PDB file of C-alpha atoms in Angstrom:
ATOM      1  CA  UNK A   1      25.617 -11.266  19.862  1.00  0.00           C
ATOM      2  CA  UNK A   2      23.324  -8.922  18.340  1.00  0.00           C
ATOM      3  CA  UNK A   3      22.404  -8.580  14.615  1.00  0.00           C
ATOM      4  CA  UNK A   4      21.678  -5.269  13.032  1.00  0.00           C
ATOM      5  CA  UNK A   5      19.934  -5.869   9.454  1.00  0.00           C
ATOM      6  CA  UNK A   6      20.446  -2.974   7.448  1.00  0.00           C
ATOM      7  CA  UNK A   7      17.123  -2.059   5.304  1.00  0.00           C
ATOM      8  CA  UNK A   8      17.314  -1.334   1.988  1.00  0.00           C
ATOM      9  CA  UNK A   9      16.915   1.729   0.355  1.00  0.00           C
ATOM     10  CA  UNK A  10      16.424   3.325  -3.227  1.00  0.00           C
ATOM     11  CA  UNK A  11      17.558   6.234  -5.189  1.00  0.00           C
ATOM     12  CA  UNK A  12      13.504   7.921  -6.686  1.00  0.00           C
ATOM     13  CA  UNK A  13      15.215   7.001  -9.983  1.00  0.00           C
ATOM     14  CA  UNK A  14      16.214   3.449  -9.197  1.00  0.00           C
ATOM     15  CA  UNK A  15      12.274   3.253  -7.412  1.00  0.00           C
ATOM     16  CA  UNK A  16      11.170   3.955 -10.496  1.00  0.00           C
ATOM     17  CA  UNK A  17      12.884   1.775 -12.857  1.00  0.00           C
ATOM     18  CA  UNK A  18      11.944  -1.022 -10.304  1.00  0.00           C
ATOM     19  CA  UNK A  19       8.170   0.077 -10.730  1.00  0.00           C
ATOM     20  CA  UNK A  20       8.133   0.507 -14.283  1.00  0.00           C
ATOM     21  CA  UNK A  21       9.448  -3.641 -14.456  1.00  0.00           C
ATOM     22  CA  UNK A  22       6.292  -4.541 -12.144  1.00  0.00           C
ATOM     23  CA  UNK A  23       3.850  -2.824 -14.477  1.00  0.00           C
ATOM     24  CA  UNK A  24       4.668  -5.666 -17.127  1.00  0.00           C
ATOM     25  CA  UNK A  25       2.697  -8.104 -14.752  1.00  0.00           C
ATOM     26  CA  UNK A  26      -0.648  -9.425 -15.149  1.00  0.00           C
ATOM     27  CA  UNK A  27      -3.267  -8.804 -12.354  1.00  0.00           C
ATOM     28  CA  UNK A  28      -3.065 -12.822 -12.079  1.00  0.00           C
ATOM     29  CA  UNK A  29       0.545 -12.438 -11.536  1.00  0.00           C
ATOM     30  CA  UNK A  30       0.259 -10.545  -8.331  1.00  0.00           C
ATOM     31  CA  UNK A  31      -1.465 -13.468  -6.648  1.00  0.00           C
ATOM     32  CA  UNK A  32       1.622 -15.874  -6.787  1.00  0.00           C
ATOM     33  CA  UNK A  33       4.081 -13.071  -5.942  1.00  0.00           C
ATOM     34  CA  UNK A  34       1.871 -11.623  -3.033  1.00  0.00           C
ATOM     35  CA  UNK A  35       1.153 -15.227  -1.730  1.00  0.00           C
ATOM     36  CA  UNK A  36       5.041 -15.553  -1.061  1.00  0.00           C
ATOM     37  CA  UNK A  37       5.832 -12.229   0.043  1.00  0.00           C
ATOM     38  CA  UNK A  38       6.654 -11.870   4.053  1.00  0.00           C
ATOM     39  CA  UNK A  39       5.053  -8.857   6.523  1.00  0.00           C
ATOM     40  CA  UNK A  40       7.931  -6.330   6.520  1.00  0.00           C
ATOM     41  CA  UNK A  41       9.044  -4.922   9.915  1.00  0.00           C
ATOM     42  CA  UNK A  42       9.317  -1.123  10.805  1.00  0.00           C
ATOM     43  CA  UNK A  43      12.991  -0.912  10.151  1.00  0.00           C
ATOM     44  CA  UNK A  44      12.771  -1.870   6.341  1.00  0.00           C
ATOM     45  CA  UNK A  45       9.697   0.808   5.206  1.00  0.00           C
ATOM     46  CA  UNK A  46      10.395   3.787   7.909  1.00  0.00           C
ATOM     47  CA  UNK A  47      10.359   6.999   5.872  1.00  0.00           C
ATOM     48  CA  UNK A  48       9.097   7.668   2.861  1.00  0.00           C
ATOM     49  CA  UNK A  49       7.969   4.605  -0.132  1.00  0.00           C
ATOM     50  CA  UNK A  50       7.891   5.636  -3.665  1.00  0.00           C
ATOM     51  CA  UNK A  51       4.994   3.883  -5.344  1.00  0.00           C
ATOM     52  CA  UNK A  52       2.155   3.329  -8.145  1.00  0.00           C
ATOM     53  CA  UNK A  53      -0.354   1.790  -9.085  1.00  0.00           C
ATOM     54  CA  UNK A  54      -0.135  -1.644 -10.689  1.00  0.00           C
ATOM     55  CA  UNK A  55      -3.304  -3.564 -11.810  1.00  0.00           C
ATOM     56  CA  UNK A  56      -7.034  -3.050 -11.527  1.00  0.00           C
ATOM     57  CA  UNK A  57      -8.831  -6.388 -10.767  1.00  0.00           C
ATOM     58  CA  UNK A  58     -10.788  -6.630 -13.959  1.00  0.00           C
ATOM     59  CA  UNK A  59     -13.794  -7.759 -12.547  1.00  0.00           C
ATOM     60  CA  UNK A  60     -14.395  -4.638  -9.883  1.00  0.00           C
ATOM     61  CA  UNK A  61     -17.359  -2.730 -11.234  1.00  0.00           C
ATOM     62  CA  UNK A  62     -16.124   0.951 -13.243  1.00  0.00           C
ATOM     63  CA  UNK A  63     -17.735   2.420 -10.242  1.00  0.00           C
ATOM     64  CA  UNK A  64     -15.233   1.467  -8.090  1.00  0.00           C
ATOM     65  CA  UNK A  65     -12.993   2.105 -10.822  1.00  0.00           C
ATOM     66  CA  UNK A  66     -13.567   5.734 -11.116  1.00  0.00           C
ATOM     67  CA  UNK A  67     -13.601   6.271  -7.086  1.00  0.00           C
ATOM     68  CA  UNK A  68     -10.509   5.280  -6.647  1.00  0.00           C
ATOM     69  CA  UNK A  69      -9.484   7.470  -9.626  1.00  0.00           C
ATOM     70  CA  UNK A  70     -11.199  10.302  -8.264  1.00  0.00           C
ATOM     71  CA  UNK A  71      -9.997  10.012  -4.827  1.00  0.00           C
ATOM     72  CA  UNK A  72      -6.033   8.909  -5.756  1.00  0.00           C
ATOM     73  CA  UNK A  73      -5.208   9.397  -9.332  1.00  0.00           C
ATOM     74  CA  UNK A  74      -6.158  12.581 -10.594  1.00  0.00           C
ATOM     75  CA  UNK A  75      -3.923  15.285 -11.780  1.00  0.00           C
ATOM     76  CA  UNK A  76      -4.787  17.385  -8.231  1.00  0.00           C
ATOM     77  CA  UNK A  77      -4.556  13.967  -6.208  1.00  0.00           C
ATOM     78  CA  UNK A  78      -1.901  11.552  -7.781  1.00  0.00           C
ATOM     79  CA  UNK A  79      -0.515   9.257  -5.371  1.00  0.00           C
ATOM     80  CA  UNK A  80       3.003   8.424  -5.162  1.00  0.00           C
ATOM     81  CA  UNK A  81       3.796   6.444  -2.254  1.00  0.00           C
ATOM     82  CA  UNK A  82       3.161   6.164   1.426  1.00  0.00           C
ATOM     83  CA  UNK A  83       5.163   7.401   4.704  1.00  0.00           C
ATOM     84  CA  UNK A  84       5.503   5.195   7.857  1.00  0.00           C
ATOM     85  CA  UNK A  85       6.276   6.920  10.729  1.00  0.00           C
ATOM     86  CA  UNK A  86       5.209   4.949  14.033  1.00  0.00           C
ATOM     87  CA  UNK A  87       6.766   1.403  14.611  1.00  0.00           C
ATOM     88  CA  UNK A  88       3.992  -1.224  14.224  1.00  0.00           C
ATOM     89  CA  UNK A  89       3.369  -4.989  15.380  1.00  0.00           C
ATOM     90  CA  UNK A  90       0.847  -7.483  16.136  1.00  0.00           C
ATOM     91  CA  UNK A  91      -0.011  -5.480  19.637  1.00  0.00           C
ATOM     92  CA  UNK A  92       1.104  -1.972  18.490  1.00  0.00           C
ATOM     93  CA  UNK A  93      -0.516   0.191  15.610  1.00  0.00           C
ATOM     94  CA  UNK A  94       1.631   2.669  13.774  1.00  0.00           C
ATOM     95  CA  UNK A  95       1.093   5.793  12.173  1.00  0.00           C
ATOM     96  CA  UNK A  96       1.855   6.930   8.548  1.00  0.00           C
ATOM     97  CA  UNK A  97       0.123   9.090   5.613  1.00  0.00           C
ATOM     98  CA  UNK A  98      -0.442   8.880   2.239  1.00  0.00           C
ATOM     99  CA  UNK A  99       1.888  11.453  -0.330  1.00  0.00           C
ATOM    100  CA  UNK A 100       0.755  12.994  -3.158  1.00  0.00           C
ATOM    101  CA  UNK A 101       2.026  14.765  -6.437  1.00  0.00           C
ATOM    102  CA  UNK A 102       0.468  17.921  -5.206  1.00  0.00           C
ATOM    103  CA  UNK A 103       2.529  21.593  -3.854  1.00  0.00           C
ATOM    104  CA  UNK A 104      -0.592  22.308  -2.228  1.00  0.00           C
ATOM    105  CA  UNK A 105      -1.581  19.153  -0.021  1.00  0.00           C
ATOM    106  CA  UNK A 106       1.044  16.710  -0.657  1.00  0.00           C
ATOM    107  CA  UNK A 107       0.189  14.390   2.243  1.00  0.00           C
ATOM    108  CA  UNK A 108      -3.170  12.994   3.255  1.00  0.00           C
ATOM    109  CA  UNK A 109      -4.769  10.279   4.215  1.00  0.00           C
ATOM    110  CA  UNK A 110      -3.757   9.353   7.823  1.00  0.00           C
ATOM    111  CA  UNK A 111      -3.316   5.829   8.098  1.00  0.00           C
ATOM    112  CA  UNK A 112      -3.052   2.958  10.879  1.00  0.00           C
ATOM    113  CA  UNK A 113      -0.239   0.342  10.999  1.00  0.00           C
ATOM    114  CA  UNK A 114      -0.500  -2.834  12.519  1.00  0.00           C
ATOM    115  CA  UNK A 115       0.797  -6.946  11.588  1.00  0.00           C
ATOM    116  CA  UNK A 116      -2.513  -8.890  11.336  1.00  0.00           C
ATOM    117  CA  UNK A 117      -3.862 -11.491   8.999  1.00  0.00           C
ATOM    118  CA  UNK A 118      -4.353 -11.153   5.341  1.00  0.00           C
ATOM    119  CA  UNK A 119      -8.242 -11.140   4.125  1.00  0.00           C
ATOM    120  CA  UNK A 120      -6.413 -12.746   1.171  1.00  0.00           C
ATOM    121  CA  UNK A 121      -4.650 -15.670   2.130  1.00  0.00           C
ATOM    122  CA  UNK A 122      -4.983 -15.530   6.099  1.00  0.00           C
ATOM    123  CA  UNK A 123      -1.600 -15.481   6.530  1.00  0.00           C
ATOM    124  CA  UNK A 124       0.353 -12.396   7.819  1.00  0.00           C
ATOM    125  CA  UNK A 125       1.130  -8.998   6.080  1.00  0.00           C
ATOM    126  CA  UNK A 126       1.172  -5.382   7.207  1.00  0.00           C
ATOM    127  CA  UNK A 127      -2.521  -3.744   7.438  1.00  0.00           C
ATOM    128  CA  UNK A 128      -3.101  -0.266   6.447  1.00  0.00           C
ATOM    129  CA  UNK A 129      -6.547   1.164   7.279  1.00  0.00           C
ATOM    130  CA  UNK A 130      -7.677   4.340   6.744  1.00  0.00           C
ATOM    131  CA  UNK A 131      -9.488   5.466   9.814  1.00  0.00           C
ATOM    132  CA  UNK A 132     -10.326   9.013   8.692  1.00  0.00           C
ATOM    133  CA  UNK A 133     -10.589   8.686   5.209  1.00  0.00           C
ATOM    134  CA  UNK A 134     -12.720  11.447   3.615  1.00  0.00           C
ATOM    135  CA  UNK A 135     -15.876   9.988   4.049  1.00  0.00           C
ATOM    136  CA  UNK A 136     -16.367   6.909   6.364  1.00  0.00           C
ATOM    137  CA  UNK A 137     -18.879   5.568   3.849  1.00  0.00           C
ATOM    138  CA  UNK A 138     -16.067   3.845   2.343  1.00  0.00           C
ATOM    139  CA  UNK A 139     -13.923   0.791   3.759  1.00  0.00           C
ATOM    140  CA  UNK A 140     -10.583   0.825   2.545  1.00  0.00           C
ATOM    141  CA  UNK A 141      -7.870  -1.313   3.974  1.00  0.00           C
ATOM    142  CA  UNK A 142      -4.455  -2.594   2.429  1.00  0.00           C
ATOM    143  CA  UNK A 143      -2.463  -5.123   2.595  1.00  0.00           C
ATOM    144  CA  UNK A 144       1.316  -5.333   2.214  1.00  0.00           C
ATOM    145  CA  UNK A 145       4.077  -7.714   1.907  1.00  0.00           C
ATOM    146  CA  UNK A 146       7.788  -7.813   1.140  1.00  0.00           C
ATOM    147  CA  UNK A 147       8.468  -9.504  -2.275  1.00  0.00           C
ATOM    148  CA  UNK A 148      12.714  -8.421  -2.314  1.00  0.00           C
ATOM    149  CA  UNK A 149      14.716  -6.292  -0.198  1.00  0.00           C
ATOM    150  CA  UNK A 150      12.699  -2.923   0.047  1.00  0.00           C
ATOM    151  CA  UNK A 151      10.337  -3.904  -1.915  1.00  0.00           C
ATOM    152  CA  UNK A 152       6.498  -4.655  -1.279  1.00  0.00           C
ATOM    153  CA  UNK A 153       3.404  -5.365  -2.993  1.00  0.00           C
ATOM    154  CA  UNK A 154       0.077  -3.784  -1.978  1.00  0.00           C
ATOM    155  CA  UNK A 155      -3.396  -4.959  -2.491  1.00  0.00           C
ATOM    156  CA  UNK A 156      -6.203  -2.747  -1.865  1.00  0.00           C
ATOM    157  CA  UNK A 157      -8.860  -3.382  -0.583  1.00  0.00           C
ATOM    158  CA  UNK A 158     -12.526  -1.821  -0.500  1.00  0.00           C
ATOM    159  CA  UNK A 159     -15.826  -2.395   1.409  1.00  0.00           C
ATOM    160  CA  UNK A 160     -19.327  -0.209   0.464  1.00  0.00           C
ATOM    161  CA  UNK A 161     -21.769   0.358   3.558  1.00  0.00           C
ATOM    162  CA  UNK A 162     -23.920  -1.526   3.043  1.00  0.00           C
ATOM    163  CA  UNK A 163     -21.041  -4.687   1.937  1.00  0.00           C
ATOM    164  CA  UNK A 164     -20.214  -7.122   4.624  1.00  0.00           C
ATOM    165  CA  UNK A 165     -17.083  -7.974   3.013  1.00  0.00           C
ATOM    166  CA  UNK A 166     -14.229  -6.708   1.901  1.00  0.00           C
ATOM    167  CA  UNK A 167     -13.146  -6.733  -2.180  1.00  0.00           C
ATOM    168  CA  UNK A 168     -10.226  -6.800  -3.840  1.00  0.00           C
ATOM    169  CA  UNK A 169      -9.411  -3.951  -5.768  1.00  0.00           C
ATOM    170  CA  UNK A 170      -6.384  -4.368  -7.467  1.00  0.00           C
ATOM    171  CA  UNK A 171      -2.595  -4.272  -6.825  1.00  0.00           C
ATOM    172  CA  UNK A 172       0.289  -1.207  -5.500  1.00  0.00           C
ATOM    173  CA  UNK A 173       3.858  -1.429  -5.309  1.00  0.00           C
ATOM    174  CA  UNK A 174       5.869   0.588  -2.788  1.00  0.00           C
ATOM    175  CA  UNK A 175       9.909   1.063  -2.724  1.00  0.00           C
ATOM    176  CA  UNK A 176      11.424   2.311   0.182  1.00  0.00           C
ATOM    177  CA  UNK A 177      13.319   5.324  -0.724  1.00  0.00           C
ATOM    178  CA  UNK A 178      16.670   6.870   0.632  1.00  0.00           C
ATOM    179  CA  UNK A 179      16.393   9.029   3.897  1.00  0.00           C
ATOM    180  CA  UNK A 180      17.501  13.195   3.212  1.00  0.00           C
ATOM    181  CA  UNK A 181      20.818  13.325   4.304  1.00  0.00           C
TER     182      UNK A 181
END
């Protein structure tokens, strides 16, 4: 007998509302709640996500403060969410993009998929690099797991040039979002 687990999905306004209760956390917060989240498969983030931008880690230096700004939260670049489009595993990569609150470009960013280990905690989550980011003087890899039912937290991650190790840069949330009927 086969099961079919049915993903869930939110309304943009009920995303929000779920968005708006995580921005009450502390960046310390995160930690616990990331530690226990699970890698989510294909099925339950396909589409589009919905998200934002939680917490900053306050000890990143205000230069990695403003790129990030510059590059995803500025009124012609504010992020709003990802799309995954490719299935993804431990042997397969997927394929998604970055969307944006912008008529003009509102998707950029391609971005890899794949199930590996967490620079965090070592334990599994869903990797997101960004292979042709702008400028490949910058490292920039996420990390994702599911903390409810369509619901995962984010950490990003950054590496300079000349770094040999990644940082972390502070916390997203993502809600997967109904599909157009």
């Amino acid at each position: 007998m086969t099961t079919i687990m049915l993903a869930r999905r939110y309304s943009l306004e009920d995303a929000q509302t779920i968005i708006a209760k995580f921005k009450k956390y502390s960046f310390d917060d995160f930690h616990k709640l990331f530690k226990e989240g699970k890698p989510p498969s294909f099925d339950e983030v396909e589409g589009d996500t919905a998200g934002s931008f939680l917490a900053l880690n306050p000890k990143a230096g205000w230069w990695r403060k403003a790129a990030l700004a510059v590059a995803f939260d500025n009124p012609l670049a504010r992020w709003k969410g990802k799309r995954f489009e490719t299935p993804f595993d431990e042997e397969k990569k997927g394929k998604g993009i970055n969307l944006f609150q912008n008529r003009l470009f509102p998707q950029r960013f391609r971005i890899d998929t794949f199930i590996e280990k967490s620079l965090f905690d070592q334990k599994p989550c869903l990797a997101v690099t960004y292979a042709y980011f702008p400028s490949s003087f910058f490292g920039l890899r996420d990390e994702l797991r599911r903390i409810d039912d369509g619901v995962l937290l984010g950490q990003g991650h950054h590496k300079l040039p000349w770094g040999k190790q990644y940082a972390l840069q502070g916390y997203f949330v993502l809600c997967a979002v109904d599909r157009p009927t």
